[in-house]
mmCIF file of C-alpha atoms in Angstrom:
data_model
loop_
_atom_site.group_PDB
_atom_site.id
_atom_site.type_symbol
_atom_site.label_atom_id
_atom_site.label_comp_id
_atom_site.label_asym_id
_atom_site.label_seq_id
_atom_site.Cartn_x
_atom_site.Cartn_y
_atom_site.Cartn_z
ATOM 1 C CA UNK H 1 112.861 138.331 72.394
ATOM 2 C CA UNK H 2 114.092 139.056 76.180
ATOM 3 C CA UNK H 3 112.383 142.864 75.720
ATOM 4 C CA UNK H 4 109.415 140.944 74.977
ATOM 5 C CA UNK H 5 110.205 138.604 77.816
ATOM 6 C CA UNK H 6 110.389 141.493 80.595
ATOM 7 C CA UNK H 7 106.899 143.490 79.238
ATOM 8 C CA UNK H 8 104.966 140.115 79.261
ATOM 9 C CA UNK H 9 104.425 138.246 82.250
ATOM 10 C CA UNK H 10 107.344 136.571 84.364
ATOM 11 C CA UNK H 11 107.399 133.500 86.388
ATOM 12 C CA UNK H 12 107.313 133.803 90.223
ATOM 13 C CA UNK H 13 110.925 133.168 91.745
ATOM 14 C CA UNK H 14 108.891 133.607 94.953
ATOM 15 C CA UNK H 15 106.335 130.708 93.944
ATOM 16 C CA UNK H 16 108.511 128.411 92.188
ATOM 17 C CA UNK H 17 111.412 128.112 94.795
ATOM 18 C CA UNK H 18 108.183 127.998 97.449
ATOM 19 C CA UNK H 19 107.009 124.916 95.882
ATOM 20 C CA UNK H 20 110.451 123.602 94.920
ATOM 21 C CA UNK H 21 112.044 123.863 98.882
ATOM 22 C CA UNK H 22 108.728 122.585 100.256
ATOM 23 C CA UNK H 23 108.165 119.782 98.315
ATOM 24 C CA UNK H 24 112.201 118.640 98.480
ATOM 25 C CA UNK H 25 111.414 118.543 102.247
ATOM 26 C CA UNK H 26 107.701 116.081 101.727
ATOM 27 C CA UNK H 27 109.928 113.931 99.045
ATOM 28 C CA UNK H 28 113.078 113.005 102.205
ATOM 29 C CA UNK H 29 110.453 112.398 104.260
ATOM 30 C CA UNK H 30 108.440 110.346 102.240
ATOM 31 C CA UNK H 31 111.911 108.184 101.270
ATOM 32 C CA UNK H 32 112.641 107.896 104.938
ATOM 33 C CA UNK H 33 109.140 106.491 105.415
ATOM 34 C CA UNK H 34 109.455 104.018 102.507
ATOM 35 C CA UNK H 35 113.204 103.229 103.738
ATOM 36 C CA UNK H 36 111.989 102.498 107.336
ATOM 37 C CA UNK H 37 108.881 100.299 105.934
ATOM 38 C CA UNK H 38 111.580 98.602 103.263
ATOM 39 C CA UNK H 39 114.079 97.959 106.212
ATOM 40 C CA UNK H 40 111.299 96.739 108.454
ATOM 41 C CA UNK H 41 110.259 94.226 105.819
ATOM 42 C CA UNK H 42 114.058 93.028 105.586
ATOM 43 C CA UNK H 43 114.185 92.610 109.185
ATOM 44 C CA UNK H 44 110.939 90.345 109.134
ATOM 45 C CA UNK H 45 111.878 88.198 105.788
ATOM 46 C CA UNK H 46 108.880 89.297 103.733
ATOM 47 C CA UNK H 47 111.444 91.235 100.938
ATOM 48 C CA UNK H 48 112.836 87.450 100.545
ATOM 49 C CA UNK H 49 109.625 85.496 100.505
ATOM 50 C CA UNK H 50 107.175 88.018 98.876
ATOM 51 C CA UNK H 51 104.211 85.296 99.373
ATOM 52 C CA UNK H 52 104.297 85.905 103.216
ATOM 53 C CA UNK H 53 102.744 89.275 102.740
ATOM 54 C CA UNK H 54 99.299 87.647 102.493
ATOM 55 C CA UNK H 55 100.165 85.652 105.136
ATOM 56 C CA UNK H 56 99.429 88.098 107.802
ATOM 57 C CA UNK H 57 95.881 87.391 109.313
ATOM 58 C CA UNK H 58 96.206 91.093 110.335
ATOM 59 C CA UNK H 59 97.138 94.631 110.130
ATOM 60 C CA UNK H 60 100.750 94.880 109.591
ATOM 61 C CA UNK H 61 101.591 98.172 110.287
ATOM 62 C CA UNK H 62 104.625 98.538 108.117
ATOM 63 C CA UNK H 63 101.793 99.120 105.110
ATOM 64 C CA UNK H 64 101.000 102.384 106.771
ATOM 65 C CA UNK H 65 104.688 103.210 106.095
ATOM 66 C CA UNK H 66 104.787 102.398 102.595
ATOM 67 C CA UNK H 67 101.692 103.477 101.358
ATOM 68 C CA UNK H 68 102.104 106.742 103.226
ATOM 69 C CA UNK H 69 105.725 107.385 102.140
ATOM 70 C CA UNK H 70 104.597 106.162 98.319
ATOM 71 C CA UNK H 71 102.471 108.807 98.501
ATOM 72 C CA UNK H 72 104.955 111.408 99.907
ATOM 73 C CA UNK H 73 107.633 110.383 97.358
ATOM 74 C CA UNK H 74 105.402 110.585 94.373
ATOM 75 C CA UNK H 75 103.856 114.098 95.304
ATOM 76 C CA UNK H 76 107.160 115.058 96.532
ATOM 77 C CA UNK H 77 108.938 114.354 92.991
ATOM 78 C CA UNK H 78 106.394 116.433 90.773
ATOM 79 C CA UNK H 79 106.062 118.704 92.774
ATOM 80 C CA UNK H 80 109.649 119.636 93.360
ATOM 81 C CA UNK H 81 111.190 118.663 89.955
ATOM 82 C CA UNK H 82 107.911 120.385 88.017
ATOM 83 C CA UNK H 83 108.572 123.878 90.092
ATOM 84 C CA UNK H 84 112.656 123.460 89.284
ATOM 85 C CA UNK H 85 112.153 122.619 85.731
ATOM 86 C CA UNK H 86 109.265 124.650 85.505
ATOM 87 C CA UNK H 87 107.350 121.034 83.803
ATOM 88 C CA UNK H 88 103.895 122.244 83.372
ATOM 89 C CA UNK H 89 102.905 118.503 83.543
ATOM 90 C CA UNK H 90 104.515 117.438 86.462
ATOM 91 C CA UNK H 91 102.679 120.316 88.002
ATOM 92 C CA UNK H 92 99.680 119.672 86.793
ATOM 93 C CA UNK H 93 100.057 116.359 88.240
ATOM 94 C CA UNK H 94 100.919 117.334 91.443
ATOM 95 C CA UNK H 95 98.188 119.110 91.898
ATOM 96 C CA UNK H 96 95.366 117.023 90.532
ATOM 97 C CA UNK H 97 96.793 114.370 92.372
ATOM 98 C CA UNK H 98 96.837 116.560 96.072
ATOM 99 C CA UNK H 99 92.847 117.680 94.724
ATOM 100 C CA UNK H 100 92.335 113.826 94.695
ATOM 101 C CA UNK H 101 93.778 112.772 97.941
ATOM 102 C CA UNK H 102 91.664 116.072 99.650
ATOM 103 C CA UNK H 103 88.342 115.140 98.222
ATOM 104 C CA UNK H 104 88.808 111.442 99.347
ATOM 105 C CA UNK H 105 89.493 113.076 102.739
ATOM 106 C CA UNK H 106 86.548 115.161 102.593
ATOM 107 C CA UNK H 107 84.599 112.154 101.476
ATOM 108 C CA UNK H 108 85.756 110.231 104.275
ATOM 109 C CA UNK H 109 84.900 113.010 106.911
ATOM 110 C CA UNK H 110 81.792 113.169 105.863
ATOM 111 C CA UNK H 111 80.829 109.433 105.486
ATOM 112 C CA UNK H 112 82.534 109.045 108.950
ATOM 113 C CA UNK H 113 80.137 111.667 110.562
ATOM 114 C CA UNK H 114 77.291 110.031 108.709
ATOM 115 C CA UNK H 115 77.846 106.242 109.215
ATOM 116 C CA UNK H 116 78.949 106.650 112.318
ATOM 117 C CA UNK H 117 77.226 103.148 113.608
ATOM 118 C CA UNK H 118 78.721 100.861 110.521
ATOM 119 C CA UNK H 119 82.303 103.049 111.338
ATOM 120 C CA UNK H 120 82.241 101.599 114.890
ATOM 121 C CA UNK H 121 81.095 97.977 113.952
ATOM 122 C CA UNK H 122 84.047 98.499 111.366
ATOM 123 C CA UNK H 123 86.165 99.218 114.070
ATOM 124 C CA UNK H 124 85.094 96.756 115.859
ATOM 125 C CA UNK H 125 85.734 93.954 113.595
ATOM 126 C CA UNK H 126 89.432 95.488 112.825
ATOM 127 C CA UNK H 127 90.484 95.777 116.459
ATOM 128 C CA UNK H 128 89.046 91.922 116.967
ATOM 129 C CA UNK H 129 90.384 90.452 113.878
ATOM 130 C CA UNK H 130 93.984 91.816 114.967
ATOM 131 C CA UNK H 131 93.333 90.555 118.655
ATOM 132 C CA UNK H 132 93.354 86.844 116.755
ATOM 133 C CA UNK H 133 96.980 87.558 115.230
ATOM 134 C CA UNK H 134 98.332 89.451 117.978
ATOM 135 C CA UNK H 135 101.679 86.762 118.536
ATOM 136 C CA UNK H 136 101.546 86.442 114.650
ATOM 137 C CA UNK H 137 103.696 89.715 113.939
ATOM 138 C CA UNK H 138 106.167 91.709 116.180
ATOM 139 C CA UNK H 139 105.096 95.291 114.696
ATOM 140 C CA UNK H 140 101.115 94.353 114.994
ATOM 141 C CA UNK H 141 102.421 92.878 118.639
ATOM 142 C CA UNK H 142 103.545 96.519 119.392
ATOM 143 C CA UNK H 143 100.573 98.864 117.533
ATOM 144 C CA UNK H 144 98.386 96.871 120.033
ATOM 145 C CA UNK H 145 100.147 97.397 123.452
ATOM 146 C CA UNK H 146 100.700 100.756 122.448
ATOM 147 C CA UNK H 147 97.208 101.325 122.006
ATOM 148 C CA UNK H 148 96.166 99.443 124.908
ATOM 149 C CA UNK H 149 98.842 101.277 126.816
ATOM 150 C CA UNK H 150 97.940 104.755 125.879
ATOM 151 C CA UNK H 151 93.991 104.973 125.413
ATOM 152 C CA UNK H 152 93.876 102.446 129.099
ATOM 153 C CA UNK H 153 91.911 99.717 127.636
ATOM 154 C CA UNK H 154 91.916 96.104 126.562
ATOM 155 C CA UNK H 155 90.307 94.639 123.667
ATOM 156 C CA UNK H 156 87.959 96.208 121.517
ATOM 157 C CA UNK H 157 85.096 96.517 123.947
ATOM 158 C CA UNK H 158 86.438 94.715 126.996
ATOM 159 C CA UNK H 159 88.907 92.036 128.208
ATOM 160 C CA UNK H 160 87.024 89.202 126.845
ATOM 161 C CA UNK H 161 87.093 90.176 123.268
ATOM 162 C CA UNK H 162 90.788 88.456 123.818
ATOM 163 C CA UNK H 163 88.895 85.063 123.808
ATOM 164 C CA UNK H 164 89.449 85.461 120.373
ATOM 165 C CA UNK H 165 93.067 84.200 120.369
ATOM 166 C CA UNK H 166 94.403 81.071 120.504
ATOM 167 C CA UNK H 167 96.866 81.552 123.112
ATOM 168 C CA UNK H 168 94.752 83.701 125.484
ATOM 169 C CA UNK H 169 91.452 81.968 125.571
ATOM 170 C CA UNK H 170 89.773 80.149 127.976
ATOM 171 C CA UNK H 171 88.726 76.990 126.156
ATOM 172 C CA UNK H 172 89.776 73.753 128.114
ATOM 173 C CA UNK H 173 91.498 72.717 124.867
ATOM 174 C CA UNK H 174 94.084 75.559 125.386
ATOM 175 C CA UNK H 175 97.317 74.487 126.887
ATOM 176 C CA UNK H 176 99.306 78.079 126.619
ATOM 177 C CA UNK H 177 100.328 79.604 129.876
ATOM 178 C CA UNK H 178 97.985 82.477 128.761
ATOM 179 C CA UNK H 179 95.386 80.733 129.061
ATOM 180 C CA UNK H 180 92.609 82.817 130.034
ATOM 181 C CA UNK H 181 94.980 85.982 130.502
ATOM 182 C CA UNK H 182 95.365 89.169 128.653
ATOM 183 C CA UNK H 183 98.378 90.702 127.010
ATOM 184 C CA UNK H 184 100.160 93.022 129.912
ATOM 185 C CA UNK H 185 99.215 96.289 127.840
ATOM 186 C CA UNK H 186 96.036 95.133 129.532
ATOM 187 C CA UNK H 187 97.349 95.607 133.046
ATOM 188 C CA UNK H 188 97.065 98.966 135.402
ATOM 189 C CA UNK H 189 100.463 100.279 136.151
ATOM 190 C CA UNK H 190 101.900 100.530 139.345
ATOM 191 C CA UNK H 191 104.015 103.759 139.228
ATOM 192 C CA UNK H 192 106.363 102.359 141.721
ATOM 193 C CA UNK H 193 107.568 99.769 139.659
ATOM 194 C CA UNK H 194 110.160 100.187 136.819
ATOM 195 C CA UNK H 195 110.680 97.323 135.551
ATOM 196 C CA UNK H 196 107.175 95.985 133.405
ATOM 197 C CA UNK H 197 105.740 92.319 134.307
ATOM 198 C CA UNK H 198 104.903 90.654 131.383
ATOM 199 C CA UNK H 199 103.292 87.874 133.340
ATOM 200 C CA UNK H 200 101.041 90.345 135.107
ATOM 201 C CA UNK H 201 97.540 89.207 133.044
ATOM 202 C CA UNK H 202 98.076 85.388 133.669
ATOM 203 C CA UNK H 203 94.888 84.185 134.930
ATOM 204 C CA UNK H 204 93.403 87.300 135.269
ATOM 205 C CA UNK H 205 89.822 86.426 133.540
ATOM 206 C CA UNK H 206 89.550 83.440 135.943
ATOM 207 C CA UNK H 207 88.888 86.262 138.072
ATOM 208 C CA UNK H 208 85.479 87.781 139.080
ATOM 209 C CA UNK H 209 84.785 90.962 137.352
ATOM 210 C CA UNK H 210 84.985 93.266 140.568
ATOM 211 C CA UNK H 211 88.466 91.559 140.765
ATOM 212 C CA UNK H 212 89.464 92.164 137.329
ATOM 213 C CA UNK H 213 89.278 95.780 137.867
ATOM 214 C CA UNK H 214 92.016 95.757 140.361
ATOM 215 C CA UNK H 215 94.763 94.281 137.843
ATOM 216 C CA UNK H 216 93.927 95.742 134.342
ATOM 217 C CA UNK H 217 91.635 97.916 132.252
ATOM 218 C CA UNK H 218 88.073 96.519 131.494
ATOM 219 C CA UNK H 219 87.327 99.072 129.001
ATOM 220 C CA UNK H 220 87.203 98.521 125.602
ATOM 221 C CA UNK H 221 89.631 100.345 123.415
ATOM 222 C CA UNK H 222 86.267 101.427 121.013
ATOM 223 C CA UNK H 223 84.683 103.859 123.742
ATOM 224 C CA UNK H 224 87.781 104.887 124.825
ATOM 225 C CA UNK H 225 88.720 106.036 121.766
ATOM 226 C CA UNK H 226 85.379 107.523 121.376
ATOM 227 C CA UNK H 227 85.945 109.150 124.635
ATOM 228 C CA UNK H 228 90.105 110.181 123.781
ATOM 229 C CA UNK H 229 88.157 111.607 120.593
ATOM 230 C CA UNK H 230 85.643 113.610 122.152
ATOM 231 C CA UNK H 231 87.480 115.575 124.548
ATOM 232 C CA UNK H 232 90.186 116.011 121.915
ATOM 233 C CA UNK H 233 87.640 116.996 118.840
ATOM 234 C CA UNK H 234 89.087 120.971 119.175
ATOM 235 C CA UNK H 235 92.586 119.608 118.696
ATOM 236 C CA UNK H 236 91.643 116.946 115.617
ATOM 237 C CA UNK H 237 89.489 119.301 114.266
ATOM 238 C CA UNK H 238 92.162 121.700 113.962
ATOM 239 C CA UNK H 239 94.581 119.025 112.686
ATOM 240 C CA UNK H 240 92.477 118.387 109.919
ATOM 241 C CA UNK H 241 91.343 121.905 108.951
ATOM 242 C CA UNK H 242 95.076 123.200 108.541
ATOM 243 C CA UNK H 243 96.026 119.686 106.600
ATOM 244 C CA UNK H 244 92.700 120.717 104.198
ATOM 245 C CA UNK H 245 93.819 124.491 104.185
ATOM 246 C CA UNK H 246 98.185 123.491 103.368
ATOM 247 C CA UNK H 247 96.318 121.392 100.459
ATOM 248 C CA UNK H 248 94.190 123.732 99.060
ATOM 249 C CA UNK H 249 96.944 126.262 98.620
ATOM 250 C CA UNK H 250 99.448 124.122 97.561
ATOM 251 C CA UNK H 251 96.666 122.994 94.750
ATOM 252 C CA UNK H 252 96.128 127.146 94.315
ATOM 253 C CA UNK H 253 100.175 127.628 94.376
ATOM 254 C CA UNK H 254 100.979 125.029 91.964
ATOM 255 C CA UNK H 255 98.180 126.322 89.509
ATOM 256 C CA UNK H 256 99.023 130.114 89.728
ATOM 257 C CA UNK H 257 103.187 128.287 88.350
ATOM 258 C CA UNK H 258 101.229 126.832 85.525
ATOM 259 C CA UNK H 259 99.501 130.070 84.572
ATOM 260 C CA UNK H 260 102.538 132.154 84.795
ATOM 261 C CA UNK H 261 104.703 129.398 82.842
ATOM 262 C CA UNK H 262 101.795 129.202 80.168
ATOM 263 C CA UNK H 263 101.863 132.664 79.898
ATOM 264 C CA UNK H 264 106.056 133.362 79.667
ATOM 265 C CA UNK H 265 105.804 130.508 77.076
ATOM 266 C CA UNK H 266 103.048 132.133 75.182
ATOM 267 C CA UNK H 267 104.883 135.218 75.134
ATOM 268 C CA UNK H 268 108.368 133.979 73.848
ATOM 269 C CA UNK H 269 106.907 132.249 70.789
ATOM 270 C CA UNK H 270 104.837 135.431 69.828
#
């Protein structure tokens, strides 16, 4: 039986231990990721009072962590315990499940590029809709001065848009503080001062417009991202090509294991 095993065909040490190391490093990560989103959780109350999770009027951002690191662990698994036990189905999985994920990518590209309109309005109405529960959650809190902070804007397509909350608007029925202010990722930065004012957008939309210019950002965060995405396209572009092109051969990788195991199997029971 092993003379028969050396003629016939033999499976890839090369391959399997290929698949195997890089898919032991995708499942750590993808436990860190649902660790950090678990611990976040924790930290917030939601793993004690699962109801609050709908609770949320908006984004919460730890989501991105689980769903992200679900996916991560679950790939990770087959894909390293199919190449170490050489488990045709685990393999299979893995890489039915990696075809999946690319041709919802694909899909995505595409109707991205041709919806682009109904993508923006989309936008739009996610940016604004997590403007109204900005002091609702600490981690949706921080996505959107981060994003305000880095692209330079405020709201989705200007300062205004923050009308939309209940503690910045300018209705006379508000009594916050805010009133008629903006969050202070909304404010220019003075690069001589190291310590941030959080008070700095008090008032500010009181202000005439040519005034508003001089204390924070009056561009929306949906142009400037259009803009940020426009001189960057080379880079993204390229981002997304070699993502497509590491899934596409660890689809091709994982089928060439399954052929050879097929084939060592076939040839031991012959």
């Amino acid at each position: 039986m092993s003379g028969k095993h050396y003629k016939g065909h033999e499976v890839s040490c090369c391959i399997k231990y290929f698949i195997f190391g890089f898919n032991i490093i995708f499942w750590l990560l993808g436990v860190a990721f649902l660790g950090i989103g678990l611990w976040a959780w924790s930290e917030k109350g939601v793993l004690s009072n699962i109801s609050s999770i709908t609770d949320l009027g908006g984004f919460d951002p730890v989501w991105l962590f689980l769903v992200v690191g679900g996916v991560m662990f679950i790939l990770g698994f087959a894909g390293c315990i199919g190449a170490l036990r050489e488990n045709t189905f685990l393999l299979k999985f893995f890489s039915v499940f990696l075809g999946i994920i690319f041709f919802l990518e694909l899909t995505a590209g595409i109707l991205a590029f041709v919806f682009k309109d109904w993508i923006k309005d989309q936008l739009n109405f996610f940016i604004n809709n997590n403007i109204r529960a900005y002091r609702d959650d600490i981690d949706l809190q921080n996505l959107i001065d981060f994003t305000q902070e880095y692209w330079e804007c405020c709201g989705a397509f200007g300062a205004d848009d923050w009308n939309l909350n209940i503690y910045f608007n300018c209705t006379d029925l508000n009594p916050s503080r805010e009133k008629c202010g903006v969050p202070f990722s909304c404010c220019t930065k003075d690069p001589a001062e190291d310590v941030i004012n959080t008070q700095c957008g008090y008032d500010v939309r009181a202000k005439t417009d040519s005034e508003q210019k001089t204390f924070i950002y009056v561009k929306g965060c949906v142009p400037q991202f259009e803009k940020w995405l426009q001189d960057n396209l080379t880079v993204v572009a390229g981002i997304f090509i070699g993502i497509a092109l590491l899934q596409i051969f660890g689809i091709c990788l994982s089928q060439n294991l399954v052929s050879d195991i097929e084939a060592v199997r076939a040839t031991l029971t012959h």
